[in-house]
Coordinates of C-alpha atoms and ligand atoms in Angstrom, one line a residue:
M5 CA -90.1 64.2 107.8
Q6 CA -86.9 65.9 108.8
G7 CA -87.3 67.4 112.3
K8 CA -91.0 66.5 112.5
R9 CA -92.5 65.4 115.8
I10 CA -95.1 62.7 115.9
L11 CA -97.1 61.8 119.0
L12 CA -98.0 58.2 118.5
I13 CA -100.8 56.8 120.5
V14 CA -100.7 53.0 120.5
G15 CA -104.0 51.3 121.2
G16 CA -104.7 47.7 122.3
G17 CA -104.9 45.5 119.3
I18 CA -102.8 42.7 117.7
A19 CA -101.7 45.2 115.0
A20 CA -99.8 47.2 117.7
Y21 CA -96.7 45.4 116.6
K22 CA -96.9 47.3 113.3
A23 CA -96.7 50.6 115.3
C24 CA -93.2 49.5 116.1
E25 CA -92.3 49.3 112.4
L26 CA -94.0 52.7 111.9
I27 CA -91.7 54.3 114.5
R28 CA -88.7 52.8 112.7
L29 CA -89.9 54.2 109.3
I30 CA -90.6 57.7 110.7
R31 CA -87.2 57.9 112.4
K32 CA -85.4 56.6 109.3
E33 CA -86.8 59.7 107.5
G34 CA -85.6 62.1 110.1
G35 CA -88.8 62.4 112.2
S36 CA -89.1 61.8 116.0
V37 CA -91.7 59.8 117.7
R38 CA -93.0 60.1 121.3
C39 CA -95.3 57.3 122.3
V40 CA -98.3 57.0 124.5
L41 CA -99.4 53.5 125.2
T42 CA -102.9 52.7 126.3
K43 CA -103.6 50.2 129.1
S44 CA -104.8 47.6 126.6
G45 CA -102.0 48.5 124.3
E46 CA -99.6 47.3 127.0
Q47 CA -101.1 43.8 126.6
F48 CA -99.6 43.8 123.1
V49 CA -96.4 45.7 123.2
T50 CA -94.4 46.9 126.2
P51 CA -93.3 50.4 127.0
M52 CA -89.8 49.1 126.9
T53 CA -90.1 48.1 123.2
L54 CA -91.5 51.5 122.2
A55 CA -88.9 53.4 124.3
A56 CA -86.1 51.4 122.7
L57 CA -87.4 52.1 119.2
S58 CA -88.3 55.8 119.8
E59 CA -85.4 56.5 122.1
Q60 CA -87.8 58.6 124.1
E61 CA -89.7 58.1 127.3
V62 CA -93.0 56.3 126.8
H63 CA -96.1 57.7 128.5
T64 CA -98.8 55.4 129.9
S65 CA -100.6 57.2 132.7
L66 CA -102.4 60.5 133.2
W67 CA -101.6 60.2 136.8
N68 CA -97.8 60.5 136.5
L69 CA -97.0 63.5 138.7
K70 CA -93.5 63.7 137.3
D71 CA -95.0 64.3 133.9
E72 CA -97.4 66.9 135.2
V73 CA -94.5 68.8 136.7
E74 CA -92.1 68.5 133.8
M75 CA -94.6 68.2 131.0
G76 CA -98.3 68.4 131.5
H77 CA -100.6 66.4 129.3
I78 CA -101.7 69.6 127.5
Q79 CA -98.2 70.3 126.5
L80 CA -97.5 66.7 125.5
S81 CA -100.5 66.9 123.2
R82 CA -99.4 70.2 121.6
E83 CA -95.7 70.0 121.1
A84 CA -96.1 67.4 118.3
D85 CA -96.7 68.3 114.7
L86 CA -99.1 65.5 114.3
V87 CA -101.0 63.0 116.5
V88 CA -101.2 59.5 115.1
V89 CA -103.5 56.9 116.7
C90 CA -102.2 53.5 115.5
P91 CA -103.8 51.1 115.9
A92 CA -107.0 52.9 116.5
T93 CA -109.3 50.3 118.1
A94 CA -113.1 50.4 117.9
D95 CA -113.1 51.4 121.6
L96 CA -110.6 54.3 121.0
L97 CA -112.6 55.6 118.0
A98 CA -115.8 55.4 120.0
K99 CA -114.2 57.4 122.9
M100 CA -112.7 59.9 120.5
A101 CA -116.1 60.4 118.7
A102 CA -117.9 60.8 122.1
G103 CA -115.2 63.1 123.5
I104 CA -114.5 60.8 126.4
A105 CA -111.3 61.6 128.2
D106 CA -110.7 58.8 130.8
D107 CA -107.1 58.0 130.3
L108 CA -103.9 59.7 129.1
A109 CA -104.5 58.8 125.4
T110 CA -108.0 60.1 125.2
T111 CA -107.3 63.2 127.3
L112 CA -104.5 64.1 124.9
L113 CA -106.7 63.6 121.9
L114 CA -109.3 65.9 123.4
A115 CA -106.7 68.5 124.4
T116 CA -104.7 68.6 121.3
D117 CA -104.7 71.5 118.8
K118 CA -102.8 69.5 116.2
P119 CA -104.1 67.4 113.3
V120 CA -105.0 63.9 114.2
L121 CA -104.7 60.9 112.0
A122 CA -106.4 57.7 113.1
V123 CA -105.4 54.3 111.6
P124 CA -108.1 51.8 112.5
A125 CA -107.5 48.1 113.0
M126 CA -110.1 45.7 114.2
N127 CA -112.1 42.6 113.4
V128 CA -114.2 43.0 110.2
R129 CA -117.5 42.8 112.0
M130 CA -116.4 45.5 114.5
W131 CA -115.3 47.8 111.6
L132 CA -118.5 47.3 109.7
H133 CA -120.8 47.7 112.7
P134 CA -123.1 50.7 112.4
A135 CA -121.8 52.0 115.7
T136 CA -118.2 52.1 114.5
Q137 CA -119.2 53.5 111.1
R138 CA -121.2 56.2 112.9
N139 CA -118.2 57.0 115.0
V140 CA -115.9 57.2 112.0
A141 CA -118.3 59.5 110.2
Q142 CA -118.5 61.7 113.3
L143 CA -114.7 61.9 113.6
R144 CA -114.3 62.8 109.9
A145 CA -117.0 65.5 110.3
D146 CA -114.9 66.8 113.3
G147 CA -111.9 67.1 111.0
I148 CA -110.0 64.0 112.1
T149 CA -108.5 62.0 109.3
V150 CA -109.5 58.3 109.6
L151 CA -107.7 56.0 107.2
E152 CA -109.6 53.2 105.6
P153 CA -108.4 49.8 106.9
D154 CA -106.9 47.3 104.5
E155 CA -108.9 44.3 103.4
G156 CA -107.6 40.8 103.8
E157 CA -107.3 37.9 106.1
M158 CA -107.3 38.9 109.8
A159 CA -105.5 37.6 112.8
C160 CA -108.9 36.3 114.1
G161 CA -109.2 34.2 110.9
E162 CA -112.0 36.3 109.3
F163 CA -111.7 38.1 106.0
G164 CA -112.6 41.6 105.0
P165 CA -111.8 45.3 105.8
G166 CA -110.3 45.9 109.2
R167 CA -106.6 45.1 108.8
L168 CA -104.1 47.9 109.7
P169 CA -102.7 49.3 106.5
E170 CA -99.0 48.5 105.9
P171 CA -96.6 50.9 107.9
T172 CA -95.2 52.2 104.5
D173 CA -98.7 53.3 103.5
I174 CA -99.3 54.9 106.9
L175 CA -96.1 56.8 106.5
K176 CA -97.4 58.0 103.1
A177 CA -100.6 59.2 104.7
I178 CA -98.5 61.0 107.5
K179 CA -96.3 62.9 105.1
P180 CA -98.8 65.5 103.7
F181 CA -99.6 66.6 107.3
V182 CA -96.0 67.3 108.2
S183 CA -95.1 68.7 104.8
S184 CA -97.7 71.5 105.2
E185 CA -95.9 72.3 108.5
V186 CA -92.7 72.5 106.5
E187 CA -94.4 74.8 104.2
T188 CA -95.4 77.2 106.9
H189 CA -91.7 77.4 107.5
A190 CA -90.9 77.6 103.9
R191 CA -93.3 80.5 103.3
A192 CA -91.3 82.7 105.6
E193 CA -88.1 81.6 103.9
R194 CA -89.4 81.8 100.4
R195 CA -89.2 85.6 100.2
N196 CA -85.5 85.4 100.8
I197 CA -84.6 82.3 98.8
G198 CA -86.7 83.1 95.7
A199 CA -88.5 80.6 93.6
R200 CA -86.8 77.3 93.0
Q201 CA -88.2 74.9 90.5
G202 CA -90.0 71.8 91.6
F203 CA -89.8 71.4 95.4
S204 CA -90.1 75.0 96.3
T205 CA -92.9 75.6 93.7
S206 CA -94.9 72.9 95.5
L207 CA -94.1 74.4 98.8
E208 CA -95.4 77.7 97.7
A209 CA -98.5 76.1 96.4
N210 CA -99.0 74.2 99.6
G211 CA -99.3 77.3 101.8
K212 CA -101.5 79.3 99.5
L213 CA -104.8 78.2 100.9
A214 CA -103.7 78.1 104.6
G215 CA -106.5 79.5 106.8
K216 CA -109.2 79.0 104.1
H217 CA -112.2 76.8 104.6
I218 CA -113.5 75.2 101.4
I219 CA -116.5 72.9 101.0
V220 CA -116.4 70.3 98.2
T221 CA -119.4 68.1 97.3
A222 CA -118.7 64.9 95.3
G223 CA -120.1 61.7 94.1
P224 CA -123.7 60.8 93.3
T225 CA -126.7 61.0 95.6
H226 CA -128.9 58.0 96.2
E227 CA -132.7 58.5 96.5
S228 CA -134.7 55.6 97.9
I229 CA -137.6 54.1 95.9
D230 CA -138.1 51.3 98.5
P231 CA -135.9 49.5 101.0
V232 CA -134.0 47.7 98.2
R233 CA -134.1 50.1 95.2
I234 CA -132.6 53.5 94.7
I235 CA -132.3 56.2 92.1
A236 CA -128.6 56.8 91.4
N237 CA -126.3 58.1 88.7
R238 CA -122.9 57.2 87.2
S239 CA -120.8 59.7 89.1
S240 CA -117.7 58.0 90.6
G241 CA -116.7 61.0 92.8
K242 CA -113.2 60.9 91.4
Q243 CA -113.0 64.5 90.2
G244 CA -114.5 65.9 93.4
Y245 CA -112.2 63.8 95.6
A246 CA -109.2 64.9 93.5
I247 CA -110.2 68.5 94.0
A248 CA -110.6 68.0 97.7
E249 CA -107.2 66.4 97.9
A250 CA -105.6 69.2 95.8
L251 CA -107.1 71.9 98.0
G252 CA -106.1 70.1 101.2
A253 CA -102.5 69.7 99.9
M254 CA -102.4 73.5 99.4
G255 CA -103.2 74.0 103.1
A256 CA -107.0 74.6 103.0
R257 CA -109.3 73.2 105.6
V258 CA -111.5 71.1 103.4
T259 CA -115.0 69.7 104.2
L260 CA -115.8 67.0 101.7
V261 CA -119.5 66.2 101.6
S262 CA -119.7 62.9 99.8
G263 CA -122.4 60.9 98.3
P264 CA -122.0 57.1 98.3
V265 CA -118.6 56.3 96.5
S266 CA -115.9 53.7 97.0
L267 CA -113.0 56.0 97.3
A268 CA -110.6 56.5 100.2
T269 CA -110.8 59.9 102.1
P270 CA -107.9 62.1 100.9
A271 CA -105.3 63.2 103.5
N272 CA -106.1 66.5 105.1
V273 CA -109.7 66.4 104.3
A274 CA -112.7 66.1 106.7
R275 CA -115.3 63.9 105.0
V276 CA -119.0 63.9 105.8
D277 CA -120.9 61.0 104.2
V278 CA -124.5 61.5 103.0
Q279 CA -126.9 59.5 100.8
T280 CA -129.6 61.9 99.5
A281 CA -129.7 65.4 98.0
S282 CA -131.5 66.7 101.1
E283 CA -128.8 65.3 103.4
M284 CA -126.2 66.8 101.2
L285 CA -127.8 70.2 101.5
D286 CA -128.0 69.9 105.3
A287 CA -124.3 68.8 105.5
V288 CA -123.2 71.7 103.3
E289 CA -125.2 74.2 105.3
Q290 CA -123.8 72.8 108.6
A291 CA -120.3 73.2 107.2
L292 CA -120.8 77.0 106.6
P293 CA -119.2 79.5 106.8
A294 CA -116.7 78.8 104.0
D295 CA -114.4 80.9 101.8
A296 CA -115.3 78.8 98.8
A297 CA -117.6 76.0 97.8
I298 CA -116.9 73.7 94.9
L299 CA -120.0 71.7 94.1
V300 CA -118.9 68.7 92.0
A301 CA -121.5 66.3 93.1
A302 CA -124.0 64.9 90.6
V303 CA -127.1 65.6 92.7
A304 CA -130.3 63.9 91.8
D305 CA -132.8 66.5 90.6
W306 CA -135.7 64.5 91.7
R307 CA -136.7 62.1 94.5
V308 CA -139.7 59.9 94.8
A309 CA -142.0 59.2 97.8
A310 CA -140.2 56.1 99.0
S311 CA -142.3 53.0 99.8
P312 CA -141.6 51.7 103.3
S313 CA -142.0 48.1 102.1
K314 CA -140.5 46.4 99.0
L315 CA -142.5 47.1 95.8
K316 CA -143.6 43.7 94.4
K317 CA -143.1 42.9 90.7
S318 CA -146.5 41.3 90.7
A319 CA -148.1 44.7 91.4
G320 CA -146.9 45.9 88.0
P321 CA -144.8 49.0 87.2
P322 CA -145.1 51.4 90.2
Q323 CA -146.6 54.9 89.9
L324 CA -143.7 56.9 91.4
Q325 CA -144.6 60.3 93.0
W326 CA -141.8 62.6 91.9
T327 CA -140.7 65.7 93.9
A328 CA -138.0 68.2 93.0
N329 CA -134.9 68.0 95.2
P330 CA -133.4 71.2 96.7
D331 CA -130.7 72.7 94.4
I332 CA -127.7 73.0 96.6
L333 CA -125.8 75.3 94.4
A334 CA -128.7 77.7 93.8
T335 CA -129.5 77.6 97.6
L336 CA -125.9 78.5 98.5
A337 CA -125.9 81.3 95.9
Q338 CA -128.9 82.9 97.7
S339 CA -127.7 82.2 101.2
P340 CA -126.7 85.1 103.5
Q341 CA -123.7 82.9 104.2
R342 CA -122.8 82.6 100.5
P343 CA -119.1 81.6 100.2
G344 CA -117.0 84.3 98.5
L345 CA -116.3 82.0 95.6
L346 CA -119.0 79.6 94.5
V347 CA -118.1 77.1 91.8
G348 CA -120.5 74.7 90.1
F349 CA -120.0 71.9 87.6
A350 CA -122.0 71.2 84.6
A351 CA -122.0 67.7 83.0
E352 CA -123.5 68.2 79.6
T353 CA -123.9 66.1 76.4
D354 CA -125.0 68.9 74.0
N355 CA -124.1 72.6 73.5
V356 CA -121.7 72.2 76.5
V357 CA -120.4 75.8 76.7
A358 CA -123.8 77.6 76.0
E359 CA -125.5 75.4 78.5
A360 CA -122.8 76.1 81.1
Q361 CA -123.0 79.8 80.5
A362 CA -126.7 79.8 81.0
K363 CA -126.4 77.6 84.1
R364 CA -123.8 80.0 85.7
V365 CA -126.3 82.9 85.5
R366 CA -129.3 80.8 86.4
K367 CA -127.8 79.3 89.5
G368 CA -126.0 82.5 90.6
C369 CA -122.5 81.0 91.0
D370 CA -119.2 82.5 90.0
W371 CA -117.7 79.8 87.9
I372 CA -119.0 76.7 86.1
V373 CA -116.6 73.9 85.2
A374 CA -118.3 72.4 82.2
N375 CA -117.5 69.0 80.7
D376 CA -118.8 66.9 77.9
V377 CA -120.0 63.7 79.5
S378 CA -121.0 62.0 76.2
G379 CA -117.7 59.9 76.4
D380 CA -116.4 57.9 79.3
V381 CA -115.8 60.9 81.7
M382 CA -118.1 59.6 84.3
G383 CA -116.1 56.9 86.1
G384 CA -113.0 57.6 83.9
D385 CA -109.7 59.0 85.0
T386 CA -109.4 62.0 82.6
N387 CA -111.4 65.1 82.0
E388 CA -111.5 67.8 79.5
I389 CA -113.2 71.0 80.7
H390 CA -114.3 74.5 79.9
L391 CA -113.9 77.0 82.7
V392 CA -116.8 79.4 82.4
T393 CA -116.4 82.6 84.4
Q394 CA -117.9 86.1 84.1
D395 CA -114.8 87.0 82.1
G396 CA -115.3 84.4 79.4
V397 CA -114.6 80.7 78.6
E398 CA -111.3 78.9 78.9
H399 CA -110.8 75.6 77.2
W400 CA -108.4 73.2 79.1
D401 CA -107.0 70.3 77.2
A402 CA -107.8 66.8 78.3
A403 CA -105.8 65.8 81.4
S404 CA -105.9 63.4 84.3
K405 CA -108.6 64.3 86.9
A406 CA -105.7 64.8 89.4
D407 CA -104.1 67.4 87.1
V408 CA -107.4 69.2 86.4
A409 CA -107.9 69.3 90.2
R410 CA -104.5 70.8 90.8
R411 CA -104.9 73.4 88.1
L412 CA -108.4 74.3 89.4
A413 CA -107.1 74.5 93.0
E414 CA -104.4 77.0 91.8
R415 CA -107.1 79.1 90.2
I416 CA -109.2 79.0 93.4
A417 CA -106.1 80.0 95.5
D418 CA -105.5 82.9 93.1
A419 CA -109.1 84.0 93.3
L420 CA -109.2 83.8 97.1
A421 CA -105.8 85.6 97.5
Ligands
LIG27 N1 -126.5 70.9 91.8 C1 -126.9 71.0 93.1 N2 -128.1 70.6 93.5 C2 -128.9 70.0 92.7 C3 -128.5 69.8 91.3 C4 -127.3 70.2 90.9 O1 -126.1 71.6 93.9 N3 -130.0 69.5 93.1 C5 -125.2 71.4 91.4 C6 -124.2 70.4 90.9 O2 -123.4 69.9 92.0 C7 -123.4 71.1 89.9 C8 -124.4 72.1 89.3 O3 -125.4 72.2 90.3 O4 -122.4 71.9 90.5 C9 -125.0 71.7 88.0 O5 -125.6 70.5 88.0 P1 -126.4 69.9 86.8 O6 -127.0 68.6 87.2 O7 -125.6 70.0 85.6 O8 -127.5 71.1 86.8 P2 -129.1 71.0 86.7 O9 -129.5 72.2 87.4 O10 -129.5 69.7 87.3 O11 -129.3 71.1 85.2 P3 -129.7 70.0 84.1 O12 -131.0 70.4 83.6 O13 -128.6 70.2 83.1 O14 -129.6 68.7 84.8

């Protein structure tokens, strides 16, 4: 965090007091914090408190002429390394998603060219409301990182997701953003300093994918049978999420198109949630152009004509009308906007390598990452893969999904270099 500048927008919620602790933690690690307090935020903490903790002037109004002379709101939004919205209330998230700029905080959020991290905190019903979930999905699609709230007892007495994460966890989420800034710095220095083990190796890795846009698909798809039943599969999304995280940590702009999974969005990753194969294809096509696409999702090959009303058991086993789903990988391979590097996955139970080699050619992708899913790979934390490329097949020993992801991200960076 040394020397990093955080613009902290404090929204109006009971969790605003935790923003005070966050300021302390950031400053303890060498970062600086400039605070913007919304009008409703002022009901929970005072500008004086934030000014005392940050040792900087606190900004509350767009209409402060002095600021416009000395530091316009545009400059304020851009001189930070990262904008953190904490707590991000339902109202703030809605305004951000809609692009409303009716006060200093929302104007800064619209004007900034810096990464934005939103840390939601609100009543559980407000968080789970479709409107809020829609806004969060929109913000993630726009490239804003929205942390998942913690689950637990809330100030209002209800229980569930909606609590502000602990300030130490928020700090952890902040660090990757500011460390990639350090890396930009470090890249310039690296030529002179030469490679150092450990820290500088990771710095080097971090910058390697800067400026690259990479699409990752992950998780299963769900295809409706009727309003209560679905066709799903055992994919947990862990490998795809780990890959998205590893690519983001190396500086790539990552769009993660995710089927239904219960995983937190990795830092530095824009997540688009989908349910079905068709929605996944649409989201992938909307995210183009990209330098690479890594299609890890276990996409349902078939869907059925979904019944609008619940199928009754008394009617006997249903006659399902099956239709083939679009093949996202094959469609991308044929697209005029085909990413320069197209990587598919192949989960096989028999003749793993031979099936993967045939699949690579059939689908028109560059690499296939093949794994044997006859064990507990689906849902597990380790993976043992074969990387099938036009040059041959490499066997990678079993490793954690995070390690496989990092190694693959390195290979992708080399291929895109
Ligand atoms: N895939 C896809 N769209 C589909 C099906 C698969 O994009 N409708 C992608 C997967 O994300 C993966 C690769 O294609 O990267 C291989 O998926 P797999 O299910 O192994 O391939 P299939 O073509 O379905 O072949 P199989 O007969 O082995 O199921």
